[in-house]
GROMACS .gro file of C-alpha atoms in nm:
model
  377
    1UNK     CA    1  -2.647   2.750  -0.962
    2UNK     CA    2  -2.425   2.919  -0.729
    3UNK     CA    3  -2.603   2.826  -0.436
    4UNK     CA    4  -2.610   2.473  -0.525
    5UNK     CA    5  -2.229   2.490  -0.588
    6UNK     CA    6  -2.126   2.633  -0.214
    7UNK     CA    7  -2.366   2.359  -0.051
    8UNK     CA    8  -2.234   2.097  -0.255
    9UNK     CA    9  -1.831   2.203  -0.152
   10UNK     CA   10  -1.959   2.236   0.200
   11UNK     CA   11  -2.121   1.925   0.252
   12UNK     CA   12  -1.785   1.771   0.080
   13UNK     CA   13  -1.621   1.956   0.349
   14UNK     CA   14  -1.789   1.802   0.621
   15UNK     CA   15  -1.799   1.481   0.504
   16UNK     CA   16  -1.409   1.515   0.456
   17UNK     CA   17  -1.313   1.645   0.811
   18UNK     CA   18  -1.541   1.349   0.938
   19UNK     CA   19  -1.317   1.086   0.720
   20UNK     CA   20  -1.027   1.235   0.825
   21UNK     CA   21  -1.090   1.298   1.190
   22UNK     CA   22  -1.184   0.881   1.195
   23UNK     CA   23  -0.818   0.813   1.030
   24UNK     CA   24  -0.600   1.055   1.243
   25UNK     CA   25  -0.756   0.919   1.562
   26UNK     CA   26  -0.724   0.554   1.438
   27UNK     CA   27  -0.360   0.623   1.350
   28UNK     CA   28  -0.245   0.820   1.616
   29UNK     CA   29  -0.427   0.554   1.910
   30UNK     CA   30  -0.311   0.214   1.700
   31UNK     CA   31   0.043   0.248   1.917
   32UNK     CA   32   0.189  -0.074   1.921
   33UNK     CA   33   0.164  -0.304   2.228
   34UNK     CA   34   0.472  -0.393   2.420
   35UNK     CA   35   0.430  -0.797   2.402
   36UNK     CA   36   0.530  -1.016   2.696
   37UNK     CA   37   0.885  -1.228   2.596
   38UNK     CA   38   0.719  -1.455   2.305
   39UNK     CA   39   0.859  -1.752   2.205
   40UNK     CA   40   0.833  -1.777   1.853
   41UNK     CA   41   0.645  -2.106   1.729
   42UNK     CA   42   0.489  -1.938   1.389
   43UNK     CA   43   0.689  -2.076   1.056
   44UNK     CA   44   0.640  -1.802   0.800
   45UNK     CA   45   0.730  -1.826   0.440
   46UNK     CA   46   0.813  -1.512   0.302
   47UNK     CA   47   0.716  -1.475  -0.055
   48UNK     CA   48   0.872  -1.291  -0.309
   49UNK     CA   49   0.699  -1.219  -0.637
   50UNK     CA   50   0.948  -1.093  -0.918
   51UNK     CA   51   0.925  -0.988  -1.286
   52UNK     CA   52   1.236  -0.805  -1.372
   53UNK     CA   53   1.431  -0.771  -1.096
   54UNK     CA   54   1.795  -0.828  -1.171
   55UNK     CA   55   1.912  -0.495  -0.983
   56UNK     CA   56   1.665  -0.553  -0.672
   57UNK     CA   57   1.635  -0.875  -0.587
   58UNK     CA   58   1.959  -0.969  -0.464
   59UNK     CA   59   1.951  -0.705  -0.167
   60UNK     CA   60   1.561  -0.832  -0.118
   61UNK     CA   61   1.701  -1.146  -0.040
   62UNK     CA   62   1.956  -1.087   0.158
   63UNK     CA   63   1.785  -0.833   0.364
   64UNK     CA   64   1.576  -1.137   0.480
   65UNK     CA   65   1.785  -1.399   0.551
   66UNK     CA   66   1.970  -1.164   0.769
   67UNK     CA   67   1.666  -1.191   1.023
   68UNK     CA   68   1.655  -1.216   1.365
   69UNK     CA   69   1.443  -1.494   1.317
   70UNK     CA   70   1.474  -1.852   1.371
   71UNK     CA   71   1.610  -2.022   1.057
   72UNK     CA   72   1.426  -2.352   1.109
   73UNK     CA   73   1.082  -2.106   1.112
   74UNK     CA   74   1.208  -1.964   0.800
   75UNK     CA   75   1.129  -2.034   0.436
   76UNK     CA   76   1.194  -1.801   0.155
   77UNK     CA   77   0.989  -1.866  -0.178
   78UNK     CA   78   1.074  -1.627  -0.499
   79UNK     CA   79   0.834  -1.669  -0.765
   80UNK     CA   80   1.034  -1.557  -1.094
   81UNK     CA   81   0.694  -1.414  -1.301
   82UNK     CA   82   0.858  -1.513  -1.657
   83UNK     CA   83   1.133  -1.233  -1.655
   84UNK     CA   84   1.280  -1.164  -1.940
   85UNK     CA   85   1.617  -1.067  -1.731
   86UNK     CA   86   1.842  -1.237  -1.527
   87UNK     CA   87   1.585  -1.226  -1.204
   88UNK     CA   88   1.594  -1.595  -1.178
   89UNK     CA   89   2.002  -1.674  -1.229
   90UNK     CA   90   2.038  -1.378  -0.960
   91UNK     CA   91   1.795  -1.507  -0.736
   92UNK     CA   92   1.953  -1.854  -0.747
   93UNK     CA   93   2.291  -1.772  -0.695
   94UNK     CA   94   2.232  -1.549  -0.404
   95UNK     CA   95   2.021  -1.839  -0.219
   96UNK     CA   96   2.354  -2.087  -0.287
   97UNK     CA   97   2.511  -1.818  -0.017
   98UNK     CA   98   2.264  -1.898   0.264
   99UNK     CA   99   2.244  -2.276   0.300
  100UNK     CA  100   2.136  -2.288   0.620
  101UNK     CA  101   1.805  -2.091   0.487
  102UNK     CA  102   1.524  -2.292   0.296
  103UNK     CA  103   1.492  -2.043  -0.039
  104UNK     CA  104   1.352  -2.194  -0.342
  105UNK     CA  105   1.324  -2.015  -0.622
  106UNK     CA  106   1.023  -2.116  -0.843
  107UNK     CA  107   0.925  -1.983  -1.188
  108UNK     CA  108   0.601  -1.999  -1.344
  109UNK     CA  109   0.611  -2.255  -1.644
  110UNK     CA  110   0.419  -2.123  -2.004
  111UNK     CA  111   0.091  -2.317  -1.830
  112UNK     CA  112   0.059  -2.113  -1.578
  113UNK     CA  113  -0.141  -1.746  -1.582
  114UNK     CA  114   0.128  -1.492  -1.549
  115UNK     CA  115   0.087  -1.224  -1.317
  116UNK     CA  116   0.181  -1.102  -0.960
  117UNK     CA  117  -0.178  -1.243  -0.779
  118UNK     CA  118  -0.096  -1.619  -0.987
  119UNK     CA  119   0.235  -1.576  -0.864
  120UNK     CA  120   0.169  -1.520  -0.500
  121UNK     CA  121  -0.105  -1.779  -0.557
  122UNK     CA  122   0.160  -2.096  -0.649
  123UNK     CA  123   0.395  -1.961  -0.371
  124UNK     CA  124   0.082  -2.030  -0.123
  125UNK     CA  125   0.030  -2.375  -0.254
  126UNK     CA  126   0.392  -2.425  -0.229
  127UNK     CA  127   0.456  -2.258   0.111
  128UNK     CA  128   0.509  -2.477   0.427
  129UNK     CA  129   0.440  -2.215   0.643
  130UNK     CA  130   0.178  -2.139   0.841
  131UNK     CA  131   0.185  -1.735   0.782
  132UNK     CA  132   0.252  -1.624   0.434
  133UNK     CA  133   0.415  -1.278   0.416
  134UNK     CA  134   0.441  -1.087   0.109
  135UNK     CA  135   0.650  -0.856  -0.008
  136UNK     CA  136   0.787  -0.685  -0.310
  137UNK     CA  137   1.112  -0.782  -0.487
  138UNK     CA  138   1.206  -0.388  -0.514
  139UNK     CA  139   1.202  -0.375  -0.120
  140UNK     CA  140   1.454  -0.422   0.146
  141UNK     CA  141   1.370  -0.501   0.559
  142UNK     CA  142   1.505  -0.422   0.885
  143UNK     CA  143   1.660  -0.729   1.112
  144UNK     CA  144   1.368  -0.723   1.320
  145UNK     CA  145   1.083  -0.754   1.031
  146UNK     CA  146   0.975  -1.105   1.057
  147UNK     CA  147   1.022  -1.078   1.458
  148UNK     CA  148   0.767  -0.801   1.494
  149UNK     CA  149   0.526  -1.000   1.244
  150UNK     CA  150   0.569  -1.318   1.428
  151UNK     CA  151   0.487  -1.176   1.756
  152UNK     CA  152   0.191  -0.949   1.653
  153UNK     CA  153   0.048  -1.226   1.452
  154UNK     CA  154   0.064  -1.461   1.800
  155UNK     CA  155  -0.080  -1.179   2.056
  156UNK     CA  156  -0.335  -1.079   1.838
  157UNK     CA  157  -0.446  -1.377   1.657
  158UNK     CA  158  -0.462  -1.162   1.315
  159UNK     CA  159  -0.548  -1.365   1.025
  160UNK     CA  160  -0.437  -1.013   0.787
  161UNK     CA  161  -0.178  -0.816   0.922
  162UNK     CA  162  -0.062  -0.508   0.697
  163UNK     CA  163   0.215  -0.313   0.765
  164UNK     CA  164   0.437   0.017   0.709
  165UNK     CA  165   0.569   0.085   0.362
  166UNK     CA  166   0.800   0.371   0.273
  167UNK     CA  167   1.037   0.521   0.060
  168UNK     CA  168   1.406   0.553   0.083
  169UNK     CA  169   1.672   0.779  -0.042
  170UNK     CA  170   1.438   1.039  -0.225
  171UNK     CA  171   1.673   1.275  -0.379
  172UNK     CA  172   1.444   1.499  -0.629
  173UNK     CA  173   1.157   1.692  -0.507
  174UNK     CA  174   0.924   1.465  -0.720
  175UNK     CA  175   1.025   1.188  -0.522
  176UNK     CA  176   0.972   1.334  -0.190
  177UNK     CA  177   0.595   1.475  -0.269
  178UNK     CA  178   0.542   1.101  -0.365
  179UNK     CA  179   0.727   0.991  -0.007
  180UNK     CA  180   0.498   1.215   0.160
  181UNK     CA  181   0.188   1.189  -0.038
  182UNK     CA  182   0.250   0.764   0.055
  183UNK     CA  183   0.314   0.812   0.410
  184UNK     CA  184  -0.041   0.966   0.425
  185UNK     CA  185  -0.173   0.649   0.257
  186UNK     CA  186  -0.019   0.445   0.473
  187UNK     CA  187  -0.123   0.596   0.803
  188UNK     CA  188  -0.470   0.621   0.621
  189UNK     CA  189  -0.473   0.249   0.560
  190UNK     CA  190  -0.349   0.192   0.942
  191UNK     CA  191  -0.608   0.446   1.092
  192UNK     CA  192  -0.919   0.271   0.891
  193UNK     CA  193  -0.789  -0.107   1.049
  194UNK     CA  194  -0.788   0.038   1.407
  195UNK     CA  195  -1.118   0.210   1.370
  196UNK     CA  196  -1.299  -0.122   1.270
  197UNK     CA  197  -1.337  -0.010   0.869
  198UNK     CA  198  -1.048  -0.119   0.656
  199UNK     CA  199  -0.998   0.022   0.354
  200UNK     CA  200  -0.619   0.052   0.271
  201UNK     CA  201  -0.329  -0.177   0.249
  202UNK     CA  202  -0.033  -0.253   0.067
  203UNK     CA  203   0.101  -0.598  -0.080
  204UNK     CA  204   0.435  -0.464  -0.017
  205UNK     CA  205   0.406  -0.564   0.337
  206UNK     CA  206   0.124  -0.817   0.396
  207UNK     CA  207   0.067  -1.149   0.611
  208UNK     CA  208  -0.203  -1.366   0.605
  209UNK     CA  209  -0.236  -1.740   0.723
  210UNK     CA  210  -0.213  -1.960   0.464
  211UNK     CA  211  -0.525  -2.177   0.573
  212UNK     CA  212  -0.713  -1.847   0.568
  213UNK     CA  213  -0.623  -1.785   0.213
  214UNK     CA  214  -0.758  -2.095   0.098
  215UNK     CA  215  -1.098  -2.057   0.230
  216UNK     CA  216  -1.204  -1.743   0.115
  217UNK     CA  217  -1.045  -1.856  -0.220
  218UNK     CA  218  -0.755  -1.650  -0.256
  219UNK     CA  219  -0.754  -1.477  -0.566
  220UNK     CA  220  -1.062  -1.609  -0.740
  221UNK     CA  221  -1.272  -1.430  -0.955
  222UNK     CA  222  -1.005  -1.120  -0.926
  223UNK     CA  223  -0.762  -1.246  -1.162
  224UNK     CA  224  -0.843  -1.071  -1.445
  225UNK     CA  225  -0.707  -0.685  -1.279
  226UNK     CA  226  -0.324  -0.703  -1.346
  227UNK     CA  227  -0.345  -0.512  -0.996
  228UNK     CA  228  -0.547  -0.559  -0.634
  229UNK     CA  229  -0.343  -0.871  -0.451
  230UNK     CA  230  -0.402  -0.644  -0.212
  231UNK     CA  231  -0.673  -0.517  -0.186
  232UNK     CA  232  -0.897  -0.785  -0.308
  233UNK     CA  233  -0.780  -1.008  -0.014
  234UNK     CA  234  -0.815  -0.717   0.250
  235UNK     CA  235  -1.191  -0.734   0.126
  236UNK     CA  236  -1.236  -1.081   0.136
  237UNK     CA  237  -1.061  -1.144   0.501
  238UNK     CA  238  -1.256  -0.896   0.682
  239UNK     CA  239  -1.566  -1.033   0.538
  240UNK     CA  240  -1.502  -1.343   0.645
  241UNK     CA  241  -1.330  -1.290   0.987
  242UNK     CA  242  -1.410  -0.953   1.071
  243UNK     CA  243  -1.214  -0.846   1.391
  244UNK     CA  244  -0.938  -0.977   1.263
  245UNK     CA  245  -0.758  -0.796   1.021
  246UNK     CA  246  -0.501  -0.591   1.189
  247UNK     CA  247  -0.243  -0.336   1.131
  248UNK     CA  248   0.130  -0.360   1.305
  249UNK     CA  249   0.242  -0.045   1.392
  250UNK     CA  250   0.611  -0.047   1.407
  251UNK     CA  251   0.900   0.087   1.224
  252UNK     CA  252   1.074  -0.172   1.266
  253UNK     CA  253   0.851  -0.363   1.069
  254UNK     CA  254   0.843  -0.138   0.791
  255UNK     CA  255   0.924  -0.253   0.454
  256UNK     CA  256   1.136   0.035   0.241
  257UNK     CA  257   1.128   0.073  -0.134
  258UNK     CA  258   1.168   0.331  -0.401
  259UNK     CA  259   0.971   0.638  -0.533
  260UNK     CA  260   0.901   0.667  -0.888
  261UNK     CA  261   1.187   0.818  -1.041
  262UNK     CA  262   1.008   0.931  -1.386
  263UNK     CA  263   0.636   1.091  -1.435
  264UNK     CA  264   0.588   0.825  -1.684
  265UNK     CA  265   0.637   0.565  -1.424
  266UNK     CA  266   0.442   0.735  -1.169
  267UNK     CA  267   0.142   0.779  -1.417
  268UNK     CA  268   0.136   0.391  -1.496
  269UNK     CA  269   0.200   0.303  -1.137
  270UNK     CA  270  -0.125   0.508  -1.021
  271UNK     CA  271  -0.308   0.429  -1.339
  272UNK     CA  272  -0.288   0.080  -1.260
  273UNK     CA  273  -0.382   0.119  -0.860
  274UNK     CA  274  -0.700   0.319  -0.951
  275UNK     CA  275  -0.771   0.045  -1.214
  276UNK     CA  276  -0.883  -0.256  -0.951
  277UNK     CA  277  -1.111   0.008  -0.766
  278UNK     CA  278  -1.379  -0.070  -1.077
  279UNK     CA  279  -1.454  -0.403  -0.890
  280UNK     CA  280  -1.449  -0.294  -0.540
  281UNK     CA  281  -1.796  -0.389  -0.379
  282UNK     CA  282  -1.706  -0.310  -0.015
  283UNK     CA  283  -1.939   0.008   0.107
  284UNK     CA  284  -1.642   0.159   0.344
  285UNK     CA  285  -1.378   0.160   0.083
  286UNK     CA  286  -1.638   0.336  -0.215
  287UNK     CA  287  -1.779   0.546   0.039
  288UNK     CA  288  -1.416   0.682   0.132
  289UNK     CA  289  -1.290   0.719  -0.190
  290UNK     CA  290  -1.586   0.876  -0.271
  291UNK     CA  291  -1.539   1.156  -0.041
  292UNK     CA  292  -1.190   1.228  -0.093
  293UNK     CA  293  -1.288   1.261  -0.496
  294UNK     CA  294  -1.542   1.474  -0.436
  295UNK     CA  295  -1.395   1.701  -0.209
  296UNK     CA  296  -1.115   1.743  -0.421
  297UNK     CA  297  -1.339   1.823  -0.677
  298UNK     CA  298  -1.506   2.071  -0.531
  299UNK     CA  299  -1.205   2.241  -0.485
  300UNK     CA  300  -1.083   2.212  -0.819
  301UNK     CA  301  -1.456   2.367  -1.010
  302UNK     CA  302  -1.443   2.604  -0.707
  303UNK     CA  303  -1.101   2.713  -0.834
  304UNK     CA  304  -1.193   2.742  -1.210
  305UNK     CA  305  -1.538   2.902  -1.121
  306UNK     CA  306  -1.360   3.155  -0.921
  307UNK     CA  307  -1.216   3.297  -1.236
  308UNK     CA  308  -1.566   3.435  -1.316
  309UNK     CA  309  -1.689   3.500  -0.969
  310UNK     CA  310  -1.467   3.604  -0.705
  311UNK     CA  311  -1.654   3.482  -0.451
  312UNK     CA  312  -1.566   3.104  -0.555
  313UNK     CA  313  -1.237   3.196  -0.552
  314UNK     CA  314  -1.295   3.265  -0.190
  315UNK     CA  315  -1.433   2.943  -0.155
  316UNK     CA  316  -1.169   2.724  -0.299
  317UNK     CA  317  -0.908   2.884  -0.094
  318UNK     CA  318  -1.141   2.807   0.202
  319UNK     CA  319  -1.185   2.483   0.117
  320UNK     CA  320  -0.803   2.406   0.061
  321UNK     CA  321  -0.733   2.546   0.388
  322UNK     CA  322  -0.979   2.305   0.535
  323UNK     CA  323  -0.817   2.013   0.410
  324UNK     CA  324  -0.497   2.147   0.492
  325UNK     CA  325  -0.629   2.167   0.855
  326UNK     CA  326  -0.739   1.812   0.842
  327UNK     CA  327  -0.465   1.623   0.675
  328UNK     CA  328  -0.177   1.799   0.933
  329UNK     CA  329  -0.234   1.583   1.207
  330UNK     CA  330  -0.226   1.266   1.037
  331UNK     CA  331   0.106   1.364   0.867
  332UNK     CA  332   0.280   1.505   1.089
  333UNK     CA  333   0.204   1.172   1.315
  334UNK     CA  334   0.342   0.964   1.044
  335UNK     CA  335   0.632   1.173   0.944
  336UNK     CA  336   0.791   1.157   1.289
  337UNK     CA  337   0.684   0.760   1.282
  338UNK     CA  338   0.846   0.722   0.951
  339UNK     CA  339   1.160   0.937   1.077
  340UNK     CA  340   1.076   1.179   0.726
  341UNK     CA  341   0.983   1.505   0.902
  342UNK     CA  342   1.199   1.689   0.706
  343UNK     CA  343   1.018   1.609   0.398
  344UNK     CA  344   0.712   1.828   0.585
  345UNK     CA  345   0.846   2.211   0.431
  346UNK     CA  346   0.661   2.022   0.129
  347UNK     CA  347   0.307   2.008   0.317
  348UNK     CA  348   0.158   2.311   0.165
  349UNK     CA  349   0.276   2.267  -0.218
  350UNK     CA  350   0.155   1.918  -0.195
  351UNK     CA  351  -0.168   2.015  -0.072
  352UNK     CA  352  -0.213   2.204  -0.405
  353UNK     CA  353  -0.086   1.958  -0.620
  354UNK     CA  354  -0.285   1.659  -0.435
  355UNK     CA  355  -0.643   1.808  -0.575
  356UNK     CA  356  -0.542   1.776  -0.947
  357UNK     CA  357  -0.341   1.470  -0.880
  358UNK     CA  358  -0.669   1.313  -0.728
  359UNK     CA  359  -0.915   1.434  -0.963
  360UNK     CA  360  -0.690   1.361  -1.242
  361UNK     CA  361  -0.600   0.999  -1.154
  362UNK     CA  362  -0.958   0.922  -1.041
  363UNK     CA  363  -1.100   0.973  -1.372
  364UNK     CA  364  -0.819   0.827  -1.613
  365UNK     CA  365  -0.820   0.548  -1.388
  366UNK     CA  366  -1.121   0.414  -1.554
  367UNK     CA  367  -0.985   0.483  -1.898
  368UNK     CA  368  -0.739   0.365  -2.108
  369UNK     CA  369  -0.435   0.150  -2.087
  370UNK     CA  370  -0.133   0.117  -1.879
  371UNK     CA  371   0.175  -0.065  -1.877
  372UNK     CA  372   0.389  -0.255  -1.612
  373UNK     CA  373   0.735  -0.468  -1.665
  374UNK     CA  374   0.668  -0.468  -2.021
  375UNK     CA  375   0.293  -0.605  -2.023
  376UNK     CA  376  -0.023  -0.389  -2.105
  377UNK     CA  377  -0.372  -0.405  -1.938
   0.00000   0.00000   0.00000
């Protein structure tokens, strides 16, 4: 039994090192090209699905309305997903401040299915743009966000573009740990795209062709999952359009949002993210998730076994050190890119916390219920 655990752990470590090496190379080599002086000709419809976002929707709209982007090529669609607060009225008042921009507020009615995927689908069906860009209502963007996306789209002929999402105004250690961990997810997703096996993206900063969205059937067959508007579409796009899924590595194309303020909101958020994985059938996504989970599980099992046998304690420490070394190139690079190197003092504590975090959420995400903005799964 002892030898089996050692063999199992070493095998998991080797697989993890290989995976992180691929992701690191993919991220570090994903340097943004310097395009020629493109004349932007892509009409963009920015879609903002919003539910109970009265405290955020105005800042979100304002940041998009202030883009360094041709106004005649910009359309903003706010989809009010049955909000129970003043989200819709605040969005309408904000839109009135920008008469020069086509800003529309559309509400899901009682005959529509609710949920983010349904909200995005209705927006796409009403959009006049060739390129759909989705952003969450609790986010803000820089002035060159759409310019960067449009240039990247025209340069690469990409049908699906993911771009960076970072946290802002992290004050507590809890928020800073989330920020550091979230950056690693962004870099891993980017690395996988650039190594031609996309496994991750974030719906808070996505762009995709309207025609291609309709051709893959949108979110058909995935509507019973509360989460997954990003991943389900990624899987469909990379299957139908191999080689045309892209990551835009540009700080100017980044979207900024907030970390979860409480453990309860963090718990529900991460459980919601994991819950959609039950529907995945993509080999790269499943195998990558299994490698990460099994490796972290082996660290935890070895740590517990170390209570009875010191050899396992040495094994756990060796595996944890291996993890810290394997993760370091990608986290140091993304933290520099995101201008958040000040968070690196939490790198080693995060390595320890992450083991328990992955094992815990990897398990509970498949069971029980969670709540999100007043809705339960």
